[in-house]
Short mmCIF file of C-alpha atoms in Angstrom, two decimals:
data_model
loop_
_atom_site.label_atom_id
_atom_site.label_comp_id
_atom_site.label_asym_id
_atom_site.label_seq_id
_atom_site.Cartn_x
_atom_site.Cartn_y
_atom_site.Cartn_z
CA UNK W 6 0.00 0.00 0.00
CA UNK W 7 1.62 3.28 -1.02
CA UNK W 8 2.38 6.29 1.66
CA UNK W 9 -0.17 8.46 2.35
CA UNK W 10 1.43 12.00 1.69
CA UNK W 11 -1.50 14.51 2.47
CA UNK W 12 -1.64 13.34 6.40
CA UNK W 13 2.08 14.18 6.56
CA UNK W 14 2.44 17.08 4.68
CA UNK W 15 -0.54 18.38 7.48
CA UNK W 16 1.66 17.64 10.13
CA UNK W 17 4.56 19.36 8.64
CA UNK W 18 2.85 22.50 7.54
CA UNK W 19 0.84 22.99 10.67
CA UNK W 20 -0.52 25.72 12.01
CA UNK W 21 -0.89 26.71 8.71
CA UNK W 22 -4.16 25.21 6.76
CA UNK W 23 -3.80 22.19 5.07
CA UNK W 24 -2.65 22.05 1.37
CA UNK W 25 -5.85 22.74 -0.99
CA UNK W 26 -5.58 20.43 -4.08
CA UNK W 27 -7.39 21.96 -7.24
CA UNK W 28 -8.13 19.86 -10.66
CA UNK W 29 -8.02 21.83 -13.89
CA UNK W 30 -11.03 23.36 -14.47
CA UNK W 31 -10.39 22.76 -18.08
CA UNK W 32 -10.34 19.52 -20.04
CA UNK W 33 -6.73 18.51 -19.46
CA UNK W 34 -6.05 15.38 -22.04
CA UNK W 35 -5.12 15.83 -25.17
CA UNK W 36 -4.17 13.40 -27.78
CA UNK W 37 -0.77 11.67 -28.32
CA UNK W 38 0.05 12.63 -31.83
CA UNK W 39 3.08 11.27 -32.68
CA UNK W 40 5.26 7.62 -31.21
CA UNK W 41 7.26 8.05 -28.26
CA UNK W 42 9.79 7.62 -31.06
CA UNK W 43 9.45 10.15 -33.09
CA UNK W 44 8.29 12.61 -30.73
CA UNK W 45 10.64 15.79 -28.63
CA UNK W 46 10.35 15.37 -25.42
CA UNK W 47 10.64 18.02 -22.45
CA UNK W 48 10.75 18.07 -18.86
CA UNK W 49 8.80 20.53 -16.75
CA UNK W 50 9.75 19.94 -13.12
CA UNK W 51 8.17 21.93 -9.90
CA UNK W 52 11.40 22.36 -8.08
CA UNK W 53 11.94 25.18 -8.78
CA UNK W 54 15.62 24.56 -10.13
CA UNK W 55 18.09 26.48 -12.27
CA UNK W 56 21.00 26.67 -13.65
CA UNK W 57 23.13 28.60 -11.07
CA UNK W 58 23.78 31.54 -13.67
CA UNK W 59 20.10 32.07 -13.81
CA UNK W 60 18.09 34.43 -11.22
CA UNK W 61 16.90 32.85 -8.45
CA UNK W 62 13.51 31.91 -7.60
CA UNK W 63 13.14 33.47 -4.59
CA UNK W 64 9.68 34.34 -2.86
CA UNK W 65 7.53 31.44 -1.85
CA UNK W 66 4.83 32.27 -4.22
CA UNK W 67 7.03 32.87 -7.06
CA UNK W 68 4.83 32.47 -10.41
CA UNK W 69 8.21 32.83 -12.99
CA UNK W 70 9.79 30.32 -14.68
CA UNK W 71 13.10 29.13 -16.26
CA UNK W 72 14.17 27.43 -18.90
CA UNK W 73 16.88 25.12 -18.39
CA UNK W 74 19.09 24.50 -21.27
CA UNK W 75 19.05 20.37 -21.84
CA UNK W 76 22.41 19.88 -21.84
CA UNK W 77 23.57 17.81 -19.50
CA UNK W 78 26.84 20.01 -19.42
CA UNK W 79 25.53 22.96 -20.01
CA UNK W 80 25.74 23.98 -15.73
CA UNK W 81 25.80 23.16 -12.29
CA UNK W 82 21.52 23.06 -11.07
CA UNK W 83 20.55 24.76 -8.05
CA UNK W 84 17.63 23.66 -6.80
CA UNK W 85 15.41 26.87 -4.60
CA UNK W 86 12.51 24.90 -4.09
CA UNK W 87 11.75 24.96 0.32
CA UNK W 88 10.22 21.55 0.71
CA UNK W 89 11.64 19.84 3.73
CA UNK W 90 12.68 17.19 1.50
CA UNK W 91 15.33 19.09 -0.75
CA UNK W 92 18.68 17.63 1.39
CA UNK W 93 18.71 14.28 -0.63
CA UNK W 94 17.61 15.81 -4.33
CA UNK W 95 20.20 18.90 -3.69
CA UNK W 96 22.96 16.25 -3.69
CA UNK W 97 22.04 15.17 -7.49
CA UNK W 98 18.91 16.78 -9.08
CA UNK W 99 19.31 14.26 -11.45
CA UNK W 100 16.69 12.50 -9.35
CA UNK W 101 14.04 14.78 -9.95
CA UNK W 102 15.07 16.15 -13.04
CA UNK W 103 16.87 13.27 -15.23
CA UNK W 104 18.39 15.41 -18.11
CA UNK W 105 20.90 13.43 -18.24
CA UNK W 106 18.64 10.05 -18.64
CA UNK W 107 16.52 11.72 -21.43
CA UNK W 108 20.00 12.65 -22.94
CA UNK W 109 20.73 9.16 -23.54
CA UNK W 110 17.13 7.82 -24.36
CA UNK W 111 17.44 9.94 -27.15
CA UNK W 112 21.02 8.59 -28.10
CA UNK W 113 19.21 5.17 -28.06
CA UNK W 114 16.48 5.84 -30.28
CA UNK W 115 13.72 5.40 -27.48
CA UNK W 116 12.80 9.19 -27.88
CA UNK W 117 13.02 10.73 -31.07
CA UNK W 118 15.11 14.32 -29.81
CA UNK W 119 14.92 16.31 -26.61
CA UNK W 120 13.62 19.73 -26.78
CA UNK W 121 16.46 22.25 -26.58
CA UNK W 122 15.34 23.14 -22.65
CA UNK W 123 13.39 22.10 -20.00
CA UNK W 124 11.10 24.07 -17.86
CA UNK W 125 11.24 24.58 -13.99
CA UNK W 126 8.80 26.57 -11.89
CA UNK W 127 7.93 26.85 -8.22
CA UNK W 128 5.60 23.94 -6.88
CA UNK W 129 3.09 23.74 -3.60
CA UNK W 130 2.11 27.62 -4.51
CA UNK W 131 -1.22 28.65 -3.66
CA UNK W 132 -2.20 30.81 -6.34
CA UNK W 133 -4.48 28.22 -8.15
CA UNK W 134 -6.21 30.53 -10.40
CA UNK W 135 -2.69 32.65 -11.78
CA UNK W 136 -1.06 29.27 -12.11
CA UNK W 137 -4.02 28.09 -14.33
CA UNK W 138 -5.06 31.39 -16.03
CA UNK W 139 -0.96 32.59 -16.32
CA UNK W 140 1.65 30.06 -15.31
CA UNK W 141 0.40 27.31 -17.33
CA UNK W 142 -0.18 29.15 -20.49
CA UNK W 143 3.26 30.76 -21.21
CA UNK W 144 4.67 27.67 -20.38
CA UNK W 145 2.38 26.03 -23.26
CA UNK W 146 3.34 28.27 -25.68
CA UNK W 147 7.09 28.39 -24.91
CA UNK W 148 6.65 24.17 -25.61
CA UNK W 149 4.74 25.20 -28.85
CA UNK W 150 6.96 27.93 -30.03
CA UNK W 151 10.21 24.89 -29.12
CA UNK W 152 7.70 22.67 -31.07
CA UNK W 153 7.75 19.98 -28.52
CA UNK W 154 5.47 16.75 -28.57
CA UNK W 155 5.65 15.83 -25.40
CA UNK W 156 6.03 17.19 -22.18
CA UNK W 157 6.65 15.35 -19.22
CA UNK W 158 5.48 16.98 -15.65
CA UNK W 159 7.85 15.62 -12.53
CA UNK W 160 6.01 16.89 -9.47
CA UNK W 161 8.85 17.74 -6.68
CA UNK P 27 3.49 13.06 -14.87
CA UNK P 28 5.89 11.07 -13.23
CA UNK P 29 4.75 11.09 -9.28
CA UNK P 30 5.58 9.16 -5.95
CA UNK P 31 2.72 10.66 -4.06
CA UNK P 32 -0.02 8.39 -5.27
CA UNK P 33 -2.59 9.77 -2.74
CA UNK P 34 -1.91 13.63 -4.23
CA UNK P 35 -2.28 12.14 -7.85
CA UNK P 36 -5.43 10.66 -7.43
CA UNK P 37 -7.16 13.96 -6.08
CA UNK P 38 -6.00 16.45 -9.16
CA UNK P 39 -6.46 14.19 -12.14
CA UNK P 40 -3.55 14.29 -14.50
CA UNK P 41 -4.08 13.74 -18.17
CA UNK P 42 -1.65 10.61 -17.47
CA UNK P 43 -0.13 9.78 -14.67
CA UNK P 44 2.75 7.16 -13.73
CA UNK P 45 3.20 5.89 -10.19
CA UNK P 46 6.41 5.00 -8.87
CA UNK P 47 6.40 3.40 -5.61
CA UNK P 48 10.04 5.73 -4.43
CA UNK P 49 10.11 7.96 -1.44
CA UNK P 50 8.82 11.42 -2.99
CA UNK P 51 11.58 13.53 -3.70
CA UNK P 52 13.35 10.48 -5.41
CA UNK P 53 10.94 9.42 -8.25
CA UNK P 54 14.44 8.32 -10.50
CA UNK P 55 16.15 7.06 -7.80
CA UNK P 56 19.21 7.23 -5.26
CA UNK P 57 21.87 9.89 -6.02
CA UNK P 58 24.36 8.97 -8.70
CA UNK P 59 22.53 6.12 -10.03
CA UNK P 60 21.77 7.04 -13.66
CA UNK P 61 21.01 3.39 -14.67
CA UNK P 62 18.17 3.20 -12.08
CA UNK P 63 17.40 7.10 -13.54
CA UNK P 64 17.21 5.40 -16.99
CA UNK P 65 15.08 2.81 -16.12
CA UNK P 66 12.59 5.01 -14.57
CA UNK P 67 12.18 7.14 -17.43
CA UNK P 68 12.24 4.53 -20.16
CA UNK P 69 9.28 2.19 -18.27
CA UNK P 70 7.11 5.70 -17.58
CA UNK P 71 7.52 6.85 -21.46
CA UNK P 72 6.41 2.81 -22.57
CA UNK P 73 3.36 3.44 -20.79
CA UNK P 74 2.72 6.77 -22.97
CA UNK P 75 0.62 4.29 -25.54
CA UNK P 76 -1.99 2.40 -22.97
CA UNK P 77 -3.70 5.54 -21.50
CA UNK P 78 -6.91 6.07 -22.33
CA UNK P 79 -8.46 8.25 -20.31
CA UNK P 80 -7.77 11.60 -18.05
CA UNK P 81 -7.47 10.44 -14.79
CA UNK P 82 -5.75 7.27 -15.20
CA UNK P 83 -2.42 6.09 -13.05
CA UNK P 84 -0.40 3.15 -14.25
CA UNK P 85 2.15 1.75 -11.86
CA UNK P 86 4.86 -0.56 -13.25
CA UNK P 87 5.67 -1.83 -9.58
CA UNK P 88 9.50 0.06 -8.73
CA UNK P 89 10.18 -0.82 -5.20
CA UNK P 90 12.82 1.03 -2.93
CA UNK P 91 14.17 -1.83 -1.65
CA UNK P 92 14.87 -4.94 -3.37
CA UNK P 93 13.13 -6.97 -1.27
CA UNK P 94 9.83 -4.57 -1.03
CA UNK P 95 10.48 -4.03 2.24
CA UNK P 96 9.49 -0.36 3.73
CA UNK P 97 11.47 0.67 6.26
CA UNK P 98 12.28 3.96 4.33
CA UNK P 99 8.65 4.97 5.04
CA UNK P 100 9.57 5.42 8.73
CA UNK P 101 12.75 7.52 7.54
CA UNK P 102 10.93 9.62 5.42
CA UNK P 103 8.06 10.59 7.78
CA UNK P 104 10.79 11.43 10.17
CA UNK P 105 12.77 13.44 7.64
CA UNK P 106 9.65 15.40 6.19
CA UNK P 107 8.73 16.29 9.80
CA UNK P 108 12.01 17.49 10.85
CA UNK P 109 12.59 19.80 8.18
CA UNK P 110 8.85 21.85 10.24
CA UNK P 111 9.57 25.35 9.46
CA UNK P 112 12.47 25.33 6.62
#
């Protein structure tokens, strides 16, 4: 039986109010166009990581995001994100964000390219409606403008 | 997605959504270990093709420890609960 998160992340947060967990109010599925193949894949990851050279993100509800080259050499990653559980991905973000791993499924032939960067943005904030209405958006169209197929979401 | 917090994934509904049994915060594994990071990723993209439906979770059954065992639950509760107030 997995973990149950929610009761724990109360614990931890408290006396503030528990975490409020919102679906998108829009349809969210869309259809897979291409084969895993053949498609360019990106990462979007809620740790709110960088590449060192890049600003900071630095209030809690920080609604900016970076794009992080894919590169596996392209610079050290910082990670900025608060959650109590940062010690162990701070000591490789390759953990929660496996650039390198996508690197060399797409050496292999499993993925057909990696989009040129990845995006990183600030999880657990609170602002539901600017993440939906603001976030989300210029983060679709920088993965349309990149022309990427697929973009996969690591929750931190 | 990719998530290790199966109880948060079933309350927002991702468009697809791939399980993996690791203590959150490690969803591709122990540090260093870019085969286990490899493995992760490939087994979440192969499920890519069998969703059908917004709200689904597949789980292709990673375990922390070989033998299933899950004493890092203990550690983590402890760990997430020490870091109150970071």
């Amino acid at each position: 039986m997995a973990l149950e998160y929610l009761p724990i992340m109360a614990q931890s947060g408290a006396p503030k109010p528990p975490r409020i967990l919102v679906s998108p109010s829009k349809p969210s599925w869309c259809s897979v166009i291409k084969p895993v193949q053949q498609s360019r894949v990106a990462l979007l990851t809620s740790a709110a990581l960088r590449l060192a050279v890049q600003q900071p993100f630095t209030p809690k509800e920080d609604l900016t995001y970076r794009l992080v080259p894919s590169d596996p050499n392209a610079g050290e990653i910082v990670i900025d994100h608060h959650s109590g559980i940062g010690r162990v991905p701070k000591q490789d973000p390759e953990i929660v964000f496996p650039r390198t791993a996508l690197a060399a499924l797409a050496r292999k032939g499993t993925i057909g390219e990696v989009s040129p960067f990845h995006v990183s943005f600030m999880g657990g904030l609170r602002r539901h409606t600017e993440i939906e209405n603001d976030l989300a958006p210029a983060i679709a169209a920088e993965l349309q403008r990149a022309q990427v197929d697929l973009a996969l979401l690591v929750p931190y | 997605m990719i998530g290790t917090a199966l109880d948060i994934m079933r309350k927002v509904t991702p468009p697809r959504a791939v399980f993996i049994d690791h203590p959150v915060g490690r969803p591709f594994g122990r540090p260093h270990d870019r085969a286990r990071n490899e493995a992760v990723l490939t087994r979440a993209l192969a499920e890519l093709p069998n969703f059908t439906s917004s709200g689904e979770i597949r789980d292709p059954h990673f375990q922390w420890q070989p033998d299933g065992g899950r004493v890092w639950e203990k550690e983590l509760r402890e760990e997430m609960l020490s870091a109150r107030g970071e």
